[in-house]
Coordinates of C-alpha atoms in Angstrom, one line a residue:
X1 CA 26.1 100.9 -21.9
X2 CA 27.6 101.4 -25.5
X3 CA 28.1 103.1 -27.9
X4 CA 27.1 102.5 -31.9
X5 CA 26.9 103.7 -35.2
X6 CA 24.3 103.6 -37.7
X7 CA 25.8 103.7 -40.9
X8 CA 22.9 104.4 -43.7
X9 CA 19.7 106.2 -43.0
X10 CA 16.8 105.0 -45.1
X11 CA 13.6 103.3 -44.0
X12 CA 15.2 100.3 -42.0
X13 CA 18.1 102.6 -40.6
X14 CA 15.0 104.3 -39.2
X15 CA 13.6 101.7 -37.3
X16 CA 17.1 100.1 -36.1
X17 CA 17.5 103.7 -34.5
X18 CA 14.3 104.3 -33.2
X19 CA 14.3 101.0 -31.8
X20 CA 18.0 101.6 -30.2
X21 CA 16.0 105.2 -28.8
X22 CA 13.7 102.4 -26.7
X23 CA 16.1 100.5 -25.8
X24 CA 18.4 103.2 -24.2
X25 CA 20.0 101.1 -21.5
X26 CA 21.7 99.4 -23.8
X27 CA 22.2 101.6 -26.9
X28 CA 23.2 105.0 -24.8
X29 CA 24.8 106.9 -27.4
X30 CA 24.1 106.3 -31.6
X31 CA 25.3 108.0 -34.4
X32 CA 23.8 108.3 -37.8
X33 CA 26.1 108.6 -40.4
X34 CA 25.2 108.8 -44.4
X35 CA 25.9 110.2 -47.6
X36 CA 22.6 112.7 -47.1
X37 CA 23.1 113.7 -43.2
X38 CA 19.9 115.5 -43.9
X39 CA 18.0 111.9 -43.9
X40 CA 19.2 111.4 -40.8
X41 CA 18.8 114.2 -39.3
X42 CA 14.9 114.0 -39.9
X43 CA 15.4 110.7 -38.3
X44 CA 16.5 111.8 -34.8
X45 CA 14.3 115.1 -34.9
X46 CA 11.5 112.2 -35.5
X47 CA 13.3 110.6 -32.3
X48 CA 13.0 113.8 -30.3
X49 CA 9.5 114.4 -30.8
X50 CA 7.8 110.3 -30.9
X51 CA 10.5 109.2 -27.9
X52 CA 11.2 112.5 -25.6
X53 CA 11.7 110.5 -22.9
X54 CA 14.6 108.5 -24.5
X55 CA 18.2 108.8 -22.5
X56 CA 20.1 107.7 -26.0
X57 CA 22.0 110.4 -27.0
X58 CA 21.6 110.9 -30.9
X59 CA 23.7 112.3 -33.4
X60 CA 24.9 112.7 -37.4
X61 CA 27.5 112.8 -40.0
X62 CA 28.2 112.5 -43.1
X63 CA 30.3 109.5 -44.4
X64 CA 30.6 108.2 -48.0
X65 CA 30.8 104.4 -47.3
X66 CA 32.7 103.5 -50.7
X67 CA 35.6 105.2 -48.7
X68 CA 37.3 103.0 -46.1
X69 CA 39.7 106.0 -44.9
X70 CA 36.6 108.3 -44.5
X71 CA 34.8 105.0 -42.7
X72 CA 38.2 104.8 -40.2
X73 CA 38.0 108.3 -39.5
X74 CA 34.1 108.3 -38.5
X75 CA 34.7 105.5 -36.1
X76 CA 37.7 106.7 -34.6
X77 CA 36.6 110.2 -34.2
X78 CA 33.5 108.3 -32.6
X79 CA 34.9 105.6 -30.6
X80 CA 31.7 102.9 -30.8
X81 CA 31.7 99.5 -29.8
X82 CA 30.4 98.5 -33.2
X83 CA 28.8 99.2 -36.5
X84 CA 25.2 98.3 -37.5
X85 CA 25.5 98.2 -41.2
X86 CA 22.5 99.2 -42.9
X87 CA 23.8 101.3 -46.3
X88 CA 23.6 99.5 -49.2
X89 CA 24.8 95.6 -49.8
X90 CA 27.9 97.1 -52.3
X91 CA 29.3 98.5 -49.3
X92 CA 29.4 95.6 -47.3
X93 CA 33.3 95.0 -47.6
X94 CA 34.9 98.9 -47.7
X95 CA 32.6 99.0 -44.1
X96 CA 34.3 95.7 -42.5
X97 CA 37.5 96.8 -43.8
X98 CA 37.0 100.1 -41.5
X99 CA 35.9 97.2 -38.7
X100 CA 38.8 95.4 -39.0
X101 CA 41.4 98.4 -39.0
X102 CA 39.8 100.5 -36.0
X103 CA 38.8 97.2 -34.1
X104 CA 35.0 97.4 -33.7
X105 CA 32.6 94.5 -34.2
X106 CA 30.1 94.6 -37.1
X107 CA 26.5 93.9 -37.8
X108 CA 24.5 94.1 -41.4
X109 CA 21.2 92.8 -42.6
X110 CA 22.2 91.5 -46.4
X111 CA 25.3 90.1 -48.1
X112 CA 27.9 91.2 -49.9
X113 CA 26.9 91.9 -53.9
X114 CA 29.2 93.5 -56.5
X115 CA 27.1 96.6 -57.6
X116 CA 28.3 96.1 -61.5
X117 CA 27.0 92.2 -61.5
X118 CA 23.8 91.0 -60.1
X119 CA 25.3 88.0 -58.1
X120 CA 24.9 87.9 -54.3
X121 CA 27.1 85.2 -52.1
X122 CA 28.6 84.9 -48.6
X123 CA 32.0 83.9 -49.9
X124 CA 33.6 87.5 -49.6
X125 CA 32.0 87.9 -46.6
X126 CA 32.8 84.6 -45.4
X127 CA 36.6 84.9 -46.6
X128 CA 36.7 87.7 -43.6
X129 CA 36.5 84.8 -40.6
X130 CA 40.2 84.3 -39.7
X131 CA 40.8 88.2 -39.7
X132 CA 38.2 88.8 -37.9
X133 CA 38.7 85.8 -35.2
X134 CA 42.5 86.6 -34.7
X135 CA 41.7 90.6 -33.8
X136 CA 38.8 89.2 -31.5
X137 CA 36.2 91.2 -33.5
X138 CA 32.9 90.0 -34.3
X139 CA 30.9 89.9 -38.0
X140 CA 27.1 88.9 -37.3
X141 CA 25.9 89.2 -41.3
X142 CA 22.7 89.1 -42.2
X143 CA 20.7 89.7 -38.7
X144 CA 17.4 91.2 -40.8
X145 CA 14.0 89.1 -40.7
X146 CA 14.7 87.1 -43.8
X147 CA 17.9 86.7 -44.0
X148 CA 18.1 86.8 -40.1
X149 CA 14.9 86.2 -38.0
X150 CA 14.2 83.4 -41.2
X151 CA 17.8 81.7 -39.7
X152 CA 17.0 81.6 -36.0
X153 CA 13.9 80.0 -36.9
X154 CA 15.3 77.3 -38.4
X155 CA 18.0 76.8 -35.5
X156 CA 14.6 76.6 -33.5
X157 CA 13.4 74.1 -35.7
X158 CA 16.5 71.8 -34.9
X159 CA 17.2 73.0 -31.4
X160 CA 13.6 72.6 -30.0
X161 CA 11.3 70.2 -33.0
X162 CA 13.8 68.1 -35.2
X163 CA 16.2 65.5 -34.9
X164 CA 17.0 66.1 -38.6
X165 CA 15.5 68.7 -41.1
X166 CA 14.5 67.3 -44.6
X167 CA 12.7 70.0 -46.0
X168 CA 12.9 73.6 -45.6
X169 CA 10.3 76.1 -46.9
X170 CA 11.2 79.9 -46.2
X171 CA 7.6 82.6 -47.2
X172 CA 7.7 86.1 -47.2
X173 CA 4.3 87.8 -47.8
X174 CA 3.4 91.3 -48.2
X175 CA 0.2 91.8 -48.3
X176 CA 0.0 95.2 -47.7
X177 CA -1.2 98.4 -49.9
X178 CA 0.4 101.4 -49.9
X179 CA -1.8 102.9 -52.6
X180 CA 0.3 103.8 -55.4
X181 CA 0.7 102.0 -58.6
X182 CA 3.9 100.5 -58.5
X183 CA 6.6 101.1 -55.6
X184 CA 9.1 98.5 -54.0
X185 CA 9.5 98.2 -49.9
X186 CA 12.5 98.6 -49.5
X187 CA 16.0 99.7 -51.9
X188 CA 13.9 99.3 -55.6
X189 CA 17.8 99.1 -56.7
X190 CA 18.2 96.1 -54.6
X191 CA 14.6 94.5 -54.6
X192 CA 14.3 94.4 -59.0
X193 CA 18.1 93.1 -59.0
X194 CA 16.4 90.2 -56.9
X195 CA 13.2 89.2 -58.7
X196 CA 14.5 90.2 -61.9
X197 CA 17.3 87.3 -61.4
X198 CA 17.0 83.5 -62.3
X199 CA 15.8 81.5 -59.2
X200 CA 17.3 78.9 -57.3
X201 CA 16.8 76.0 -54.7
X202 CA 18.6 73.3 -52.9
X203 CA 18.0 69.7 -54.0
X204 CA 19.3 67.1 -53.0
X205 CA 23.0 68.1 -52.9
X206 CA 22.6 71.0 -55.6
X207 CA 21.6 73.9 -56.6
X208 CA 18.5 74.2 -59.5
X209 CA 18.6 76.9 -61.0
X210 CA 14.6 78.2 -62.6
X211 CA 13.4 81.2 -64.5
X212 CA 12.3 84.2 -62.9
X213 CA 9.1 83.9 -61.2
X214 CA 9.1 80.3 -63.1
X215 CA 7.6 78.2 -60.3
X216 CA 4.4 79.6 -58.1
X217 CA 1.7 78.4 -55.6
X218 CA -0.9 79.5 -53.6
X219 CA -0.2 79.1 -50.2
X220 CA -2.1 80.1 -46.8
X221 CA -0.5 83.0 -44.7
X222 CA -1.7 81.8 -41.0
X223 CA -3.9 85.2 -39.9
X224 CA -3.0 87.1 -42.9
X225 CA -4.3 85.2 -46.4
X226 CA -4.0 82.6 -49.3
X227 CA -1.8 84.2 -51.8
X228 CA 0.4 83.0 -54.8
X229 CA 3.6 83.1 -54.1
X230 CA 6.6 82.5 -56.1
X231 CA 10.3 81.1 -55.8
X232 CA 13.2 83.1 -56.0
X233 CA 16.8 82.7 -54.7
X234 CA 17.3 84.2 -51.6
X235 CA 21.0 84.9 -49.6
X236 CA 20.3 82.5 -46.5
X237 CA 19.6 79.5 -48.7
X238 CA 23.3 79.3 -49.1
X239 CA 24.2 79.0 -45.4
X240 CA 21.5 77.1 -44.2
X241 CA 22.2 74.6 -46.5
X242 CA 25.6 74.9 -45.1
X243 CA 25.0 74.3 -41.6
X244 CA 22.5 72.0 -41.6
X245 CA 23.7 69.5 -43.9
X246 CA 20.3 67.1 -43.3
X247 CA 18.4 69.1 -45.4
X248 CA 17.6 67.5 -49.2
X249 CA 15.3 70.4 -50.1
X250 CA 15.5 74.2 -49.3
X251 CA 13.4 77.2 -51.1
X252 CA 12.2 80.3 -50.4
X253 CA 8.8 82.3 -51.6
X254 CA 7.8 85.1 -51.8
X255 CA 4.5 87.0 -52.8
X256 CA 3.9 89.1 -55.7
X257 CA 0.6 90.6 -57.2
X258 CA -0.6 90.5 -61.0
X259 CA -0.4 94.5 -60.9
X260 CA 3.3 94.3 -59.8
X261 CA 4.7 91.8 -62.0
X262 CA 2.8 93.6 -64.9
X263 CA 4.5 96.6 -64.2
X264 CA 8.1 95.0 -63.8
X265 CA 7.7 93.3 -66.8
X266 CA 7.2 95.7 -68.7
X267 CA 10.4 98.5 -67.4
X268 CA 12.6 94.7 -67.8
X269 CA 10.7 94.7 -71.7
X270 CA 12.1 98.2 -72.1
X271 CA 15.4 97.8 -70.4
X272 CA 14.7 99.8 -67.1
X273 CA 16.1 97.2 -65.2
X274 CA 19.3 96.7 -67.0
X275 CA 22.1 97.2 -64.3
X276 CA 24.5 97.7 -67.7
X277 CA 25.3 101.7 -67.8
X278 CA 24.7 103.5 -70.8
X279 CA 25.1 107.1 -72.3
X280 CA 23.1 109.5 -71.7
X281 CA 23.9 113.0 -72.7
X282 CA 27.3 112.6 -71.9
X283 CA 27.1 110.5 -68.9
X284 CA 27.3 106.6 -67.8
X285 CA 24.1 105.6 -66.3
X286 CA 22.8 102.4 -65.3
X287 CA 18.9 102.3 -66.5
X288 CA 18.1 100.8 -62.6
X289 CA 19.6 103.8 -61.0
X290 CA 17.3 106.4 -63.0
X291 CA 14.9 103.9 -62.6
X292 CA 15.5 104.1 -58.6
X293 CA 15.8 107.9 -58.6
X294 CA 11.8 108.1 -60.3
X295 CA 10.1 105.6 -58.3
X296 CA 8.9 106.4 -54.5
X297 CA 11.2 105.9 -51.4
X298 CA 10.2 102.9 -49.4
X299 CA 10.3 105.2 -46.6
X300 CA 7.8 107.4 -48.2
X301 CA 5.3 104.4 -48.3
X302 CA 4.8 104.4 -44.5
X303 CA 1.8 106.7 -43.8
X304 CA -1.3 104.9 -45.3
X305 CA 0.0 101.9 -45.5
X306 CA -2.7 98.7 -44.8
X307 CA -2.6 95.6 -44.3
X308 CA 0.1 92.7 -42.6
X309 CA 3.4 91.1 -43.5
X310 CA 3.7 87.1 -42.9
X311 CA 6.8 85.8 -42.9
X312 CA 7.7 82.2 -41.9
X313 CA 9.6 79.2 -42.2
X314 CA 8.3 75.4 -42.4
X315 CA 10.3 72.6 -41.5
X316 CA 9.7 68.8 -42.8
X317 CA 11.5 65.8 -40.9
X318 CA 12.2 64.0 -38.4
X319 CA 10.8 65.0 -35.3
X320 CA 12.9 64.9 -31.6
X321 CA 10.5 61.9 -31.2
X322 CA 11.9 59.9 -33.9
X323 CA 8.8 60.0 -36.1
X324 CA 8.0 62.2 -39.5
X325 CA 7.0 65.8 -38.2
X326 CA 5.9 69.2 -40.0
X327 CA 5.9 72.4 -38.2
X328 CA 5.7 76.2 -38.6
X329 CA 7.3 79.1 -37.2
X330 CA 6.2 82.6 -38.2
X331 CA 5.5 86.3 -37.2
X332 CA 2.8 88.5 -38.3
X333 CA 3.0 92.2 -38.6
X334 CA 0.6 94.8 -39.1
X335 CA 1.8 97.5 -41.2
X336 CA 0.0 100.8 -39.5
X337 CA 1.2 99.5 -35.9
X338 CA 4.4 100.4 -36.9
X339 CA 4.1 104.0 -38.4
X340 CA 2.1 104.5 -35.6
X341 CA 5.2 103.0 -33.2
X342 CA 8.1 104.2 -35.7
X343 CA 6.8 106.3 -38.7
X344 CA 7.6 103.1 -41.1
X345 CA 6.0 100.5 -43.2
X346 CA 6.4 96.9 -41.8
X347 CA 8.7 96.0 -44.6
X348 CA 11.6 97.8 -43.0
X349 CA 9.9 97.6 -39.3
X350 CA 10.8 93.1 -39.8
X351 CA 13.9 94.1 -41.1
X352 CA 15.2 97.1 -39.0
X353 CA 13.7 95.3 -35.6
X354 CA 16.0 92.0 -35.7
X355 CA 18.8 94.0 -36.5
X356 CA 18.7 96.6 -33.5
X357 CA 18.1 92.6 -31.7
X358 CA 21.5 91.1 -33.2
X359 CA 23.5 94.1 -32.2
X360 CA 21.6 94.2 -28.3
X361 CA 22.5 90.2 -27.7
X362 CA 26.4 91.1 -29.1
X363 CA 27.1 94.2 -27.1
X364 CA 25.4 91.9 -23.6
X365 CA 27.7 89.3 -24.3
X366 CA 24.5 86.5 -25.4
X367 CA 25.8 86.0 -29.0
X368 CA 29.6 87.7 -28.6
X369 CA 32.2 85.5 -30.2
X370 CA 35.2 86.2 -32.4
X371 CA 34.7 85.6 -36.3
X372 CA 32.4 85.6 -38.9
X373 CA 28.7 84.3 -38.2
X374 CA 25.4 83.7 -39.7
X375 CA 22.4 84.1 -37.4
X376 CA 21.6 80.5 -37.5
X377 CA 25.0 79.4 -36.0
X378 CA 24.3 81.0 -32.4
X379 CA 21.6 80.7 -29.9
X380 CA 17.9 81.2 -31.2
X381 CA 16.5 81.1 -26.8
X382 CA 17.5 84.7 -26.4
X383 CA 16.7 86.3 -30.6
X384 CA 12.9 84.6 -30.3
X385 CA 12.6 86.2 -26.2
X386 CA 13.5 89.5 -27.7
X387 CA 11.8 89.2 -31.0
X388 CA 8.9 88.8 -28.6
X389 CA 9.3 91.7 -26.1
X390 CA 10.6 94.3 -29.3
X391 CA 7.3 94.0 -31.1
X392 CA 8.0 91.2 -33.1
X393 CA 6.0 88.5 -31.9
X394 CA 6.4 84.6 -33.1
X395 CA 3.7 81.8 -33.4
X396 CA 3.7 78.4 -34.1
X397 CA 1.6 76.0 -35.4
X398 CA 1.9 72.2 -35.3
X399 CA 1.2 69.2 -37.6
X400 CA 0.0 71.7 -40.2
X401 CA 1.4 71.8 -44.0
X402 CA 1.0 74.8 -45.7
X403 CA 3.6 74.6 -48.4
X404 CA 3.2 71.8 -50.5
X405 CA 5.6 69.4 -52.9

């Protein structure tokens, strides 16, 4: 049916692809394309030997994606329908700029952040709507689980449960072991940037902003466990504020054990987190990058790895029947089920399945439009049918509150 590019080739760029090999009648031919075409070529010889009976046709390249002219000349050479964008967030822009002037659509899993300030918004992305609309080209951004799956859950909330939501309460929980001492799930670059910033929430009509890791409970993981989880600031916050202008109170948690923030306190007490560059014998380099170079490849984390992911959003308000109403909508995912489905950890298995989902429901026409999109803004029927049937699948529970006040 179409044809795509990957662009990246790391542990979610694995699953989006091996995912796309299943789904061959609508992904027929892909091509990987990274700085390190060796990456992904272990990727479709993986494909080859876990999926023989795949018709998607697979290849690589090699692309730098800082470089819109080398970007251009990939998808032209190429021809796809669109780009599924899962290199790193500082590359968000030069990769839509390549969109934009060969006149393919476009698909990521995480917004735009400047890689020389730790600050993550939609507004540059955002600023790309009227280019995008007026060449008929479509920008889905952010179609991961959280941001992504975490959106369409909340459009469920108000398309199926609420008249108006209140209160919004986004978990992510991990609680996995992947047996070494301290290793993130996904880009470590990306993930310490994250924790290592100041939180935020909504409330009532602003933003407060909290120390890192400042505010904690414990709360109960349906199937999965109690376990103290923390608030940080998280990318969707911003747009589902946005769209959903009932809400008063939005926040998002995540778990972390006592080993891990041990450990990341101490390389931030040391300056091994420092995204500032420095000299070292002659050369500029930021402390995070070496830090990133030392530490294991989230990829590398997939054989061994125990244990489930819970991830979930609760919604406060006022129900469809006009009286207060709580509810729950979540997915739980076992993290050896997928290495044995993929060869990956179930960090990048939630993030790398929703994305090969966003791409499937543009290229049939379910979620096509023209212009710039969060996931929350379109359908959430056919996301949670295919969430379902791609290994993904969602529960809901009722009347229960698991994340307090």
């Amino acid at each position: 049916m179409s044809k795509v590019i990957i662009i990246g080739a790391g542990g979610v760029a694995n699953v989006v692809a091996k995912k796309c090999a299943q789904n061959d009648s609508v992904f027929t031919e892909v091509l990987i394309a990274t700085r390190t075409v060796a990456k992904a070529d272990k990727i479709v010889a993986e494909i080859k030997e876990h999926m023989p009976h795949s018709k998607a046709v697979f290849t690589t390249a090699t692309v730098d994606a800082d470089n819109v002219p080398e970007l251009v000349k990939l998808i032209n050479d190429f021809g796809p329908k669109m780009v599924i964008n899962v290199a790193l967030p500082y590359q968000d822009l030069t990769i839509m700029d390549a969109c934009l002037e060969t006149g393919v659509h476009y698909l990521d899993t995480a917004n735009y952040e400047p890689k020389d300030v730790a600050k993550f918004e939609y507004s540059w992305q955002w600023a790309y709507q009227d280019r995008f609309k007026e060449k008929g080209l479509m920008a889905l951004l952010g179609c991961g689980f959280d941001p992504g799956a975490t959106q369409a859950f909340t459009a469920h909330h108000a398309k199926h449960h609420f008249q108006e939501i209140h209160y919004l309460d986004i978990v992510d929980c991990n609680n996995g072991n992947h047996g070494k001492a301290f290793a993130t799930n996904f880009n470590p670059e990306i993930n310490i940037r994250e924790i290592t910033a100041n939180g935020r929430y909504w409330d009532n009509g602003q933003w407060v902003e909290t120390q890192p890791l400042e505010i904690s409970q414990d709360i109960y993981y349906p199937k999965v466990a109690t376990r103290k989880s923390f608030v940080l600031y998280h990318e969707e916050l911003e747009s589902l504020v946005k769209h959903f202008p009932t809400i008063k109170r939005a926040r998002f948690w995540m778990t972390f054990g006592e080993a891990y923030i041990k450990h990341l306190n101490v390389l931030e007490g040391i300056g091994m987190t420092s995204i500032e560059p420095i000299d070292f014998r002659g050369m500029k380099v930021a402390p995070i990058e070496f830090l990133k170079a030392v530490l294991p490849a989230p990829e590398s984390l997939a054989a061994g790895y125990s244990g489930q992911t819970c991830i979930g959003v609760q919604a406060k308000g006022i129900g469809k029947d006009g009286q207060p109403k709580v509810h729950f909508v979540y997915n739980v995912k076992d993290h050896a089920d997928c290495y044995r489905e993929v060869q990956a950890q179930g960090v990048s298995y939630t993030t790398g399945v929703p994305a090969m989902i966003g791409a499937m429901l543009m290229l049939q026409g379910e979620w096509m439009q023209p212009g710039v999109w969060n996931v929350e803004q379109l359908n959430p029927d056919p996301f949670f049918a295919a969430m379902n049937q791609w290994g993904l699948p969602i529960s809901e529970l009722a009347d229960i509150e698991l994340v307090k006040d």
